[in-house]
């Protein structure tokens, strides 16, 4: 296990970008400090009759470019420090994508895998009851993240709409039946595929026959694996939180999904060899996709990574120390604020559709996503080449500059 308080690369990336851009300490602080932090205690009567109290957070980092936007996470490790950093990261992600939104994040410290649907529904609805004055289509829009899904967003929509009238634009990642967008479910993984394809095209590296290893079998890991496979990449290993499997000829995603549904684990899927989860990162491959939790790659395992490129499907999966170690070894890192931005971009499309009372086709969503994310990726790759920077630094330069320009335009 790693210390979850290890500094991730967010703070150092912002500080370095501000220095390169010649921005002073006030701007640097603004890029890290949150505008609003909410902490609420939520009592829930468990199915066994006992009362449990859960702590929830919502952090609004920046709204100068648009309403705060970002996921709501259910995980036992959630705390204010994590949520604060992830909220700031969302400001950078929306700025890099150049969509008119700011950054926010929420979380409730709980273990959703040990809770019933009824308990989760009560928890979610009570959370909305506590914070509804601070959220909404023009202020702060939640979405799925680790441990939450379309159903969670459906409860948020229903609770919020009970207070303010039908308000689908108050939350994204909703079920389709409640105004969710086609393509939102696969958006983060699908977007990761778009970014990898752009990277490969630029570097003249054919994807057909390239290999990938994916850590995580949740929404991001699953759809990232699917996107890479559809681009011709051979995904040779994948893991969930308990098990990992390898298949030299490429994993069978459908068989693994069926096994996971039936047995709760990827273990013993026909034709796939077991791998120690800790050894997953040591499998030689072209693209390693950490798509589980933060700090998965740290000083203790970075030296053993056997990939050429890390594509950050998760948010902050690499600690600051490991980031440096990997760069020194010549490993390319495609940063989270670019690699996983597909999710928030399609959330933006959902918000736009809801505000305009429109429904887009999946084709339109996919085309628009390709356009916005493709532009963002090309912008990062071009700036990195011009300024001789690694990709994270290049991405932060662009994002920090956009936020600063907006602040300046307000007369700040
Ligand atoms: N939780 C996702 C992220 O970290 C999506 C956020 C959103 O759609 O607002 O980017």
GROMACS .gro file of C-alpha atoms and ligand atoms in nm:
model
  422
    1UNK     CA    1   0.000   0.000   0.000
    2UNK     CA    2   0.111   0.353  -0.066
    3UNK     CA    3   0.070   0.655   0.154
    4UNK     CA    4  -0.236   0.824   0.009
    5UNK     CA    5  -0.097   1.161   0.112
    6UNK     CA    6   0.203   1.132  -0.114
    7UNK     CA    7   0.210   1.448  -0.320
    8UNK     CA    8   0.072   1.381  -0.665
    9UNK     CA    9   0.190   1.574  -0.961
   10UNK     CA   10  -0.093   1.832  -0.948
   11UNK     CA   11   0.070   2.090  -0.725
   12UNK     CA   12   0.413   2.061  -0.880
   13UNK     CA   13   0.262   2.076  -1.230
   14UNK     CA   14   0.068   2.394  -1.153
   15UNK     CA   15   0.367   2.557  -0.985
   16UNK     CA   16   0.596   2.473  -1.276
   17UNK     CA   17   0.341   2.595  -1.532
   18UNK     CA   18   0.298   2.926  -1.347
   19UNK     CA   19   0.673   2.970  -1.341
   20UNK     CA   20   0.712   2.899  -1.713
   21UNK     CA   21   0.426   3.137  -1.792
   22UNK     CA   22   0.562   3.407  -1.563
   23UNK     CA   23   0.255   3.415  -1.334
   24UNK     CA   24   0.307   3.522  -0.973
   25UNK     CA   25   0.225   3.345  -0.647
   26UNK     CA   26  -0.132   3.480  -0.631
   27UNK     CA   27  -0.229   3.311  -0.955
   28UNK     CA   28  -0.048   2.996  -0.846
   29UNK     CA   29  -0.248   2.991  -0.519
   30UNK     CA   30  -0.572   3.049  -0.707
   31UNK     CA   31  -0.500   2.745  -0.922
   32UNK     CA   32  -0.481   2.531  -0.607
   33UNK     CA   33  -0.721   2.691  -0.359
   34UNK     CA   34  -1.088   2.598  -0.374
   35UNK     CA   35  -1.359   2.863  -0.390
   36UNK     CA   36  -1.596   2.661  -0.167
   37UNK     CA   37  -1.564   2.345   0.041
   38UNK     CA   38  -1.866   2.170   0.189
   39UNK     CA   39  -1.849   1.892   0.447
   40UNK     CA   40  -2.167   1.722   0.561
   41UNK     CA   41  -2.250   1.436   0.797
   42UNK     CA   42  -2.517   1.201   0.663
   43UNK     CA   43  -2.697   0.961   0.898
   44UNK     CA   44  -2.837   0.649   0.733
   45UNK     CA   45  -3.031   0.367   0.900
   46UNK     CA   46  -2.861   0.052   0.769
   47UNK     CA   47  -3.061  -0.253   0.662
   48UNK     CA   48  -2.971  -0.420   0.994
   49UNK     CA   49  -3.141  -0.134   1.183
   50UNK     CA   50  -2.819   0.030   1.303
   51UNK     CA   51  -2.752   0.398   1.244
   52UNK     CA   52  -2.437   0.481   1.048
   53UNK     CA   53  -2.300   0.829   0.983
   54UNK     CA   54  -2.117   0.899   0.657
   55UNK     CA   55  -1.906   1.206   0.581
   56UNK     CA   56  -1.960   1.370   0.243
   57UNK     CA   57  -1.775   1.650   0.065
   58UNK     CA   58  -1.829   1.878  -0.231
   59UNK     CA   59  -1.552   2.110  -0.337
   60UNK     CA   60  -1.600   2.385  -0.594
   61UNK     CA   61  -1.261   2.485  -0.720
   62UNK     CA   62  -1.311   2.742  -0.998
   63UNK     CA   63  -1.607   2.875  -1.193
   64UNK     CA   64  -1.449   3.154  -1.393
   65UNK     CA   65  -1.486   2.967  -1.726
   66UNK     CA   66  -1.828   2.818  -1.641
   67UNK     CA   67  -2.017   2.629  -1.368
   68UNK     CA   68  -1.811   2.388  -1.157
   69UNK     CA   69  -1.814   2.040  -1.305
   70UNK     CA   70  -1.694   1.708  -1.179
   71UNK     CA   71  -1.769   1.366  -1.042
   72UNK     CA   72  -1.899   1.233  -0.714
   73UNK     CA   73  -1.691   0.950  -0.571
   74UNK     CA   74  -1.798   0.677  -0.324
   75UNK     CA   75  -1.495   0.511  -0.170
   76UNK     CA   76  -1.370   0.439   0.184
   77UNK     CA   77  -1.055   0.646   0.124
   78UNK     CA   78  -1.237   0.969   0.033
   79UNK     CA   79  -1.126   1.271   0.237
   80UNK     CA   80  -1.113   1.648   0.193
   81UNK     CA   81  -0.757   1.651   0.069
   82UNK     CA   82  -0.829   1.407  -0.210
   83UNK     CA   83  -1.152   1.579  -0.314
   84UNK     CA   84  -0.985   1.920  -0.309
   85UNK     CA   85  -0.708   1.809  -0.540
   86UNK     CA   86  -0.944   1.628  -0.776
   87UNK     CA   87  -1.166   1.938  -0.794
   88UNK     CA   88  -0.868   2.148  -0.900
   89UNK     CA   89  -0.772   1.886  -1.155
   90UNK     CA   90  -1.120   1.920  -1.308
   91UNK     CA   91  -1.062   2.293  -1.360
   92UNK     CA   92  -0.754   2.205  -1.561
   93UNK     CA   93  -0.935   1.928  -1.751
   94UNK     CA   94  -1.225   2.147  -1.865
   95UNK     CA   95  -0.985   2.430  -1.952
   96UNK     CA   96  -0.763   2.197  -2.157
   97UNK     CA   97  -1.068   2.066  -2.344
   98UNK     CA   98  -1.174   2.430  -2.386
   99UNK     CA   99  -1.533   2.365  -2.281
  100UNK     CA  100  -1.721   2.637  -2.088
  101UNK     CA  101  -1.710   2.473  -1.747
  102UNK     CA  102  -1.506   2.501  -1.429
  103UNK     CA  103  -1.393   2.237  -1.182
  104UNK     CA  104  -1.549   2.063  -0.884
  105UNK     CA  105  -1.550   1.724  -0.715
  106UNK     CA  106  -1.743   1.544  -0.446
  107UNK     CA  107  -1.706   1.230  -0.245
  108UNK     CA  108  -1.859   1.031   0.035
  109UNK     CA  109  -1.641   0.809   0.253
  110UNK     CA  110  -1.824   0.477   0.227
  111UNK     CA  111  -1.781   0.134   0.075
  112UNK     CA  112  -2.052   0.102  -0.192
  113UNK     CA  113  -1.970  -0.268  -0.241
  114UNK     CA  114  -2.083  -0.339   0.113
  115UNK     CA  115  -2.404  -0.136   0.091
  116UNK     CA  116  -2.745  -0.230  -0.043
  117UNK     CA  117  -2.914  -0.034  -0.320
  118UNK     CA  118  -3.161   0.101  -0.065
  119UNK     CA  119  -2.880   0.223   0.161
  120UNK     CA  120  -2.701   0.387  -0.133
  121UNK     CA  121  -3.021   0.555  -0.247
  122UNK     CA  122  -3.092   0.696   0.099
  123UNK     CA  123  -2.731   0.815   0.131
  124UNK     CA  124  -2.738   0.985  -0.210
  125UNK     CA  125  -3.075   1.154  -0.161
  126UNK     CA  126  -2.976   1.282   0.185
  127UNK     CA  127  -2.650   1.417   0.044
  128UNK     CA  128  -2.849   1.616  -0.214
  129UNK     CA  129  -3.088   1.740   0.058
  130UNK     CA  130  -2.786   1.874   0.246
  131UNK     CA  131  -2.608   2.048  -0.042
  132UNK     CA  132  -2.885   2.136  -0.292
  133UNK     CA  133  -2.850   2.512  -0.239
  134UNK     CA  134  -2.496   2.505  -0.371
  135UNK     CA  135  -2.543   2.283  -0.677
  136UNK     CA  136  -2.740   2.319  -1.002
  137UNK     CA  137  -2.715   2.372  -1.379
  138UNK     CA  138  -2.553   2.716  -1.341
  139UNK     CA  139  -2.338   2.653  -1.035
  140UNK     CA  140  -2.211   2.299  -0.988
  141UNK     CA  141  -2.295   1.986  -1.187
  142UNK     CA  142  -2.210   1.641  -1.055
  143UNK     CA  143  -2.136   1.324  -1.257
  144UNK     CA  144  -2.025   0.964  -1.198
  145UNK     CA  145  -1.678   0.883  -1.066
  146UNK     CA  146  -1.522   0.593  -0.872
  147UNK     CA  147  -1.798   0.391  -0.700
  148UNK     CA  148  -2.093   0.580  -0.851
  149UNK     CA  149  -2.284   0.528  -1.177
  150UNK     CA  150  -2.586   0.633  -1.384
  151UNK     CA  151  -2.823   0.506  -1.114
  152UNK     CA  152  -2.659   0.732  -0.854
  153UNK     CA  153  -2.702   1.026  -1.092
  154UNK     CA  154  -3.067   0.927  -1.144
  155UNK     CA  155  -3.127   0.959  -0.768
  156UNK     CA  156  -2.953   1.298  -0.763
  157UNK     CA  157  -3.167   1.415  -1.056
  158UNK     CA  158  -3.485   1.297  -0.888
  159UNK     CA  159  -3.404   1.454  -0.550
  160UNK     CA  160  -3.289   1.784  -0.701
  161UNK     CA  161  -3.591   1.801  -0.933
  162UNK     CA  162  -3.824   1.737  -0.638
  163UNK     CA  163  -3.701   2.067  -0.491
  164UNK     CA  164  -3.651   2.284  -0.802
  165UNK     CA  165  -3.878   2.128  -1.064
  166UNK     CA  166  -3.757   1.914  -1.353
  167UNK     CA  167  -3.387   2.004  -1.385
  168UNK     CA  168  -3.200   1.744  -1.591
  169UNK     CA  169  -2.904   1.980  -1.651
  170UNK     CA  170  -2.825   1.977  -1.278
  171UNK     CA  171  -2.638   1.647  -1.307
  172UNK     CA  172  -2.481   1.446  -1.592
  173UNK     CA  173  -2.413   1.079  -1.651
  174UNK     CA  174  -2.782   1.012  -1.589
  175UNK     CA  175  -2.965   0.708  -1.726
  176UNK     CA  176  -3.081   0.765  -2.087
  177UNK     CA  177  -3.444   0.751  -1.970
  178UNK     CA  178  -3.384   1.062  -1.755
  179UNK     CA  179  -3.208   1.274  -2.016
  180UNK     CA  180  -2.869   1.109  -2.013
  181UNK     CA  181  -2.660   1.139  -2.330
  182UNK     CA  182  -2.596   0.861  -2.575
  183UNK     CA  183  -2.228   0.769  -2.550
  184UNK     CA  184  -2.175   0.904  -2.195
  185UNK     CA  185  -2.125   0.559  -2.046
  186UNK     CA  186  -1.832   0.469  -2.272
  187UNK     CA  187  -1.706   0.828  -2.306
  188UNK     CA  188  -1.399   0.820  -2.080
  189UNK     CA  189  -1.258   0.497  -2.225
  190UNK     CA  190  -1.363   0.588  -2.577
  191UNK     CA  191  -1.191   0.925  -2.540
  192UNK     CA  192  -0.876   0.753  -2.418
  193UNK     CA  193  -0.876   0.560  -2.746
  194UNK     CA  194  -0.911   0.886  -2.945
  195UNK     CA  195  -0.610   1.035  -2.763
  196UNK     CA  196  -0.396   0.723  -2.809
  197UNK     CA  197  -0.487   0.711  -3.179
  198UNK     CA  198  -0.386   1.077  -3.218
  199UNK     CA  199  -0.058   1.013  -3.036
  200UNK     CA  200   0.019   0.707  -3.247
  201UNK     CA  201  -0.063   0.891  -3.571
  202UNK     CA  202   0.164   1.181  -3.480
  203UNK     CA  203   0.454   0.952  -3.392
  204UNK     CA  204   0.395   0.723  -3.685
  205UNK     CA  205   0.351   0.425  -3.455
  206UNK     CA  206   0.097   0.182  -3.600
  207UNK     CA  207  -0.159   0.070  -3.346
  208UNK     CA  208  -0.221  -0.257  -3.522
  209UNK     CA  209  -0.012  -0.510  -3.334
  210UNK     CA  210   0.081  -0.268  -3.054
  211UNK     CA  211   0.024  -0.409  -2.704
  212UNK     CA  212  -0.149  -0.269  -2.397
  213UNK     CA  213  -0.202  -0.360  -2.033
  214UNK     CA  214  -0.502  -0.215  -1.848
  215UNK     CA  215  -0.532  -0.184  -1.469
  216UNK     CA  216  -0.899  -0.169  -1.370
  217UNK     CA  217  -1.220  -0.325  -1.495
  218UNK     CA  218  -1.463  -0.050  -1.394
  219UNK     CA  219  -1.627   0.191  -1.636
  220UNK     CA  220  -1.297   0.346  -1.747
  221UNK     CA  221  -1.086   0.028  -1.766
  222UNK     CA  222  -1.350  -0.172  -1.949
  223UNK     CA  223  -1.428   0.092  -2.211
  224UNK     CA  224  -1.060   0.185  -2.253
  225UNK     CA  225  -0.979  -0.182  -2.324
  226UNK     CA  226  -1.268  -0.197  -2.568
  227UNK     CA  227  -1.159   0.122  -2.745
  228UNK     CA  228  -0.797   0.004  -2.774
  229UNK     CA  229  -0.906  -0.336  -2.908
  230UNK     CA  230  -1.123  -0.169  -3.169
  231UNK     CA  231  -0.817   0.034  -3.280
  232UNK     CA  232  -0.629  -0.291  -3.341
  233UNK     CA  233  -0.426  -0.284  -3.019
  234UNK     CA  234  -0.368  -0.620  -2.853
  235UNK     CA  235  -0.471  -0.585  -2.487
  236UNK     CA  236  -0.263  -0.863  -2.331
  237UNK     CA  237  -0.350  -0.821  -1.961
  238UNK     CA  238  -0.616  -0.662  -1.745
  239UNK     CA  239  -0.704  -0.655  -1.376
  240UNK     CA  240  -0.987  -0.575  -1.139
  241UNK     CA  241  -0.945  -0.487  -0.770
  242UNK     CA  242  -0.887  -0.851  -0.674
  243UNK     CA  243  -0.741  -1.038  -0.969
  244UNK     CA  244  -0.545  -1.001  -1.291
  245UNK     CA  245  -0.527  -1.209  -1.607
  246UNK     CA  246  -0.296  -1.237  -1.909
  247UNK     CA  247  -0.355  -1.360  -2.261
  248UNK     CA  248  -0.065  -1.338  -2.506
  249UNK     CA  249  -0.296  -1.325  -2.809
  250UNK     CA  250  -0.520  -1.059  -2.658
  251UNK     CA  251  -0.784  -1.083  -2.387
  252UNK     CA  252  -1.145  -1.178  -2.463
  253UNK     CA  253  -1.333  -0.883  -2.312
  254UNK     CA  254  -1.677  -1.042  -2.352
  255UNK     CA  255  -1.568  -1.364  -2.176
  256UNK     CA  256  -1.406  -1.163  -1.894
  257UNK     CA  257  -1.719  -0.951  -1.852
  258UNK     CA  258  -1.937  -1.261  -1.832
  259UNK     CA  259  -1.704  -1.416  -1.574
  260UNK     CA  260  -1.699  -1.095  -1.369
  261UNK     CA  261  -2.079  -1.081  -1.372
  262UNK     CA  262  -2.119  -1.446  -1.280
  263UNK     CA  263  -1.833  -1.489  -1.031
  264UNK     CA  264  -1.745  -1.134  -0.923
  265UNK     CA  265  -1.386  -1.176  -1.040
  266UNK     CA  266  -1.182  -1.217  -1.359
  267UNK     CA  267  -1.010  -1.525  -1.217
  268UNK     CA  268  -1.035  -1.859  -1.399
  269UNK     CA  269  -1.173  -1.715  -1.724
  270UNK     CA  270  -1.113  -1.977  -1.995
  271UNK     CA  271  -0.789  -1.929  -2.189
  272UNK     CA  272  -0.657  -1.654  -1.959
  273UNK     CA  273  -0.360  -1.707  -1.727
  274UNK     CA  274  -0.362  -1.566  -1.375
  275UNK     CA  275  -0.116  -1.287  -1.293
  276UNK     CA  276  -0.027  -1.151  -0.951
  277UNK     CA  277  -0.198  -0.807  -0.948
  278UNK     CA  278   0.129  -0.654  -0.824
  279UNK     CA  279   0.312  -0.793  -1.127
  280UNK     CA  280   0.069  -0.640  -1.379
  281UNK     CA  281   0.279  -0.328  -1.433
  282UNK     CA  282   0.588  -0.538  -1.503
  283UNK     CA  283   0.442  -0.695  -1.816
  284UNK     CA  284   0.624  -0.549  -2.118
  285UNK     CA  285   0.385  -0.353  -2.340
  286UNK     CA  286   0.358  -0.039  -2.551
  287UNK     CA  287   0.074   0.125  -2.356
  288UNK     CA  288   0.006   0.084  -1.986
  289UNK     CA  289  -0.333   0.220  -1.880
  290UNK     CA  290  -0.380   0.268  -1.505
  291UNK     CA  291  -0.759   0.301  -1.483
  292UNK     CA  292  -0.829   0.234  -1.116
  293UNK     CA  293  -0.736   0.458  -0.822
  294UNK     CA  294  -0.492   0.741  -0.758
  295UNK     CA  295  -0.125   0.679  -0.668
  296UNK     CA  296  -0.121   0.331  -0.828
  297UNK     CA  297   0.224   0.403  -0.971
  298UNK     CA  298   0.462   0.520  -0.701
  299UNK     CA  299   0.832   0.527  -0.614
  300UNK     CA  300   0.809   0.164  -0.501
  301UNK     CA  301   0.703   0.022  -0.838
  302UNK     CA  302   0.791   0.286  -1.100
  303UNK     CA  303   1.135   0.139  -1.166
  304UNK     CA  304   0.977  -0.194  -1.261
  305UNK     CA  305   0.733  -0.060  -1.520
  306UNK     CA  306   0.801  -0.224  -1.855
  307UNK     CA  307   0.596  -0.003  -2.089
  308UNK     CA  308   0.691   0.271  -2.333
  309UNK     CA  309   0.392   0.493  -2.262
  310UNK     CA  310   0.160   0.534  -1.964
  311UNK     CA  311  -0.191   0.656  -2.050
  312UNK     CA  312  -0.361   0.791  -1.738
  313UNK     CA  313  -0.717   0.655  -1.749
  314UNK     CA  314  -0.763   0.726  -1.376
  315UNK     CA  315  -0.713   1.066  -1.215
  316UNK     CA  316  -0.367   1.116  -1.059
  317UNK     CA  317  -0.257   0.751  -1.091
  318UNK     CA  318   0.114   0.851  -1.071
  319UNK     CA  319   0.276   1.015  -0.770
  320UNK     CA  320   0.502   1.316  -0.827
  321UNK     CA  321   0.808   1.110  -0.738
  322UNK     CA  322   0.719   0.829  -0.976
  323UNK     CA  323   0.637   1.082  -1.248
  324UNK     CA  324   0.993   1.210  -1.230
  325UNK     CA  325   1.142   0.859  -1.223
  326UNK     CA  326   0.946   0.758  -1.533
  327UNK     CA  327   1.038   1.070  -1.726
  328UNK     CA  328   1.404   1.016  -1.642
  329UNK     CA  329   1.373   0.665  -1.785
  330UNK     CA  330   1.222   0.803  -2.105
  331UNK     CA  331   0.871   0.668  -2.045
  332UNK     CA  332   0.610   0.896  -2.204
  333UNK     CA  333   0.310   0.986  -1.988
  334UNK     CA  334  -0.016   1.094  -2.149
  335UNK     CA  335  -0.167   1.289  -1.857
  336UNK     CA  336  -0.509   1.237  -1.698
  337UNK     CA  337  -0.642   1.582  -1.789
  338UNK     CA  338  -0.608   1.482  -2.154
  339UNK     CA  339  -0.634   1.100  -2.154
  340UNK     CA  340  -0.956   1.076  -1.952
  341UNK     CA  341  -1.121   1.403  -2.058
  342UNK     CA  342  -1.370   1.221  -2.282
  343UNK     CA  343  -1.599   1.170  -1.983
  344UNK     CA  344  -1.638   1.534  -1.892
  345UNK     CA  345  -1.660   1.638  -2.257
  346UNK     CA  346  -1.962   1.412  -2.313
  347UNK     CA  347  -2.099   1.536  -1.979
  348UNK     CA  348  -2.080   1.882  -2.134
  349UNK     CA  349  -2.278   1.754  -2.435
  350UNK     CA  350  -2.537   1.609  -2.197
  351UNK     CA  351  -2.569   1.942  -2.015
  352UNK     CA  352  -2.606   2.127  -2.347
  353UNK     CA  353  -2.874   1.882  -2.466
  354UNK     CA  354  -3.064   1.914  -2.137
  355UNK     CA  355  -3.049   2.295  -2.138
  356UNK     CA  356  -3.175   2.304  -2.497
  357UNK     CA  357  -3.428   2.021  -2.448
  358UNK     CA  358  -3.259   1.830  -2.729
  359UNK     CA  359  -3.149   1.472  -2.782
  360UNK     CA  360  -2.839   1.410  -2.993
  361UNK     CA  361  -2.765   1.088  -3.180
  362UNK     CA  362  -2.473   0.871  -3.078
  363UNK     CA  363  -2.308   0.959  -3.411
  364UNK     CA  364  -2.325   1.330  -3.330
  365UNK     CA  365  -2.183   1.273  -2.980
  366UNK     CA  366  -1.897   1.063  -3.118
  367UNK     CA  367  -1.817   1.314  -3.394
  368UNK     CA  368  -1.818   1.613  -3.158
  369UNK     CA  369  -1.608   1.426  -2.902
  370UNK     CA  370  -1.353   1.336  -3.166
  371UNK     CA  371  -1.337   1.703  -3.269
  372UNK     CA  372  -1.293   1.853  -2.921
  373UNK     CA  373  -1.064   1.586  -2.779
  374UNK     CA  374  -0.865   1.554  -3.101
  375UNK     CA  375  -0.801   1.930  -3.094
  376UNK     CA  376  -0.697   1.919  -2.729
  377UNK     CA  377  -0.459   1.629  -2.795
  378UNK     CA  378  -0.302   1.793  -3.100
  379UNK     CA  379  -0.262   2.116  -2.901
  380UNK     CA  380  -0.079   1.935  -2.621
  381UNK     CA  381   0.146   1.738  -2.856
  382UNK     CA  382   0.233   2.048  -3.059
  383UNK     CA  383   0.312   2.261  -2.753
  384UNK     CA  384   0.522   1.981  -2.602
  385UNK     CA  385   0.726   1.956  -2.922
  386UNK     CA  386   0.766   2.333  -2.961
  387UNK     CA  387   0.863   2.404  -2.601
  388UNK     CA  388   1.049   2.077  -2.549
  389UNK     CA  389   0.826   1.974  -2.260
  390UNK     CA  390   0.681   1.648  -2.136
  391UNK     CA  391   0.311   1.606  -2.213
  392UNK     CA  392   0.184   1.680  -1.860
  393UNK     CA  393   0.376   2.008  -1.847
  394UNK     CA  394   0.250   2.103  -2.192
  395UNK     CA  395  -0.111   2.023  -2.094
  396UNK     CA  396  -0.085   2.228  -1.774
  397UNK     CA  397   0.066   2.524  -1.962
  398UNK     CA  398  -0.236   2.534  -2.191
  399UNK     CA  399  -0.492   2.484  -1.913
  400UNK     CA  400  -0.338   2.729  -1.665
  401UNK     CA  401  -0.308   2.993  -1.938
  402UNK     CA  402  -0.677   2.957  -2.028
  403UNK     CA  403  -0.791   2.992  -1.668
  404UNK     CA  404  -0.564   3.295  -1.621
  405UNK     CA  405  -0.699   3.457  -1.939
  406UNK     CA  406  -1.054   3.416  -1.808
  407UNK     CA  407  -0.957   3.564  -1.472
  408UNK     CA  408  -0.795   3.858  -1.649
  409UNK     CA  409  -1.106   3.911  -1.861
  410UNK     CA  410  -1.316   3.953  -1.549
  411UNK     CA  411  -1.095   4.248  -1.455
  412UNK     CA  412  -0.934   4.047  -1.178
  413LIG     N1  413  -1.552   1.184  -1.299
  413LIG     C1  414  -1.510   1.213  -1.433
  413LIG     C2  415  -1.376   1.285  -1.433
  413LIG     O1  416  -1.301   1.277  -1.339
  413LIG     C3  417  -1.617   1.285  -1.513
  413LIG     C4  418  -1.658   1.418  -1.460
  413LIG     C5  419  -1.780   1.477  -1.529
  413LIG     O2  420  -1.829   1.418  -1.624
  413LIG     O3  421  -1.823   1.583  -1.484
  413LIG     O4  422  -1.339   1.345  -1.529
   0.00000   0.00000   0.00000
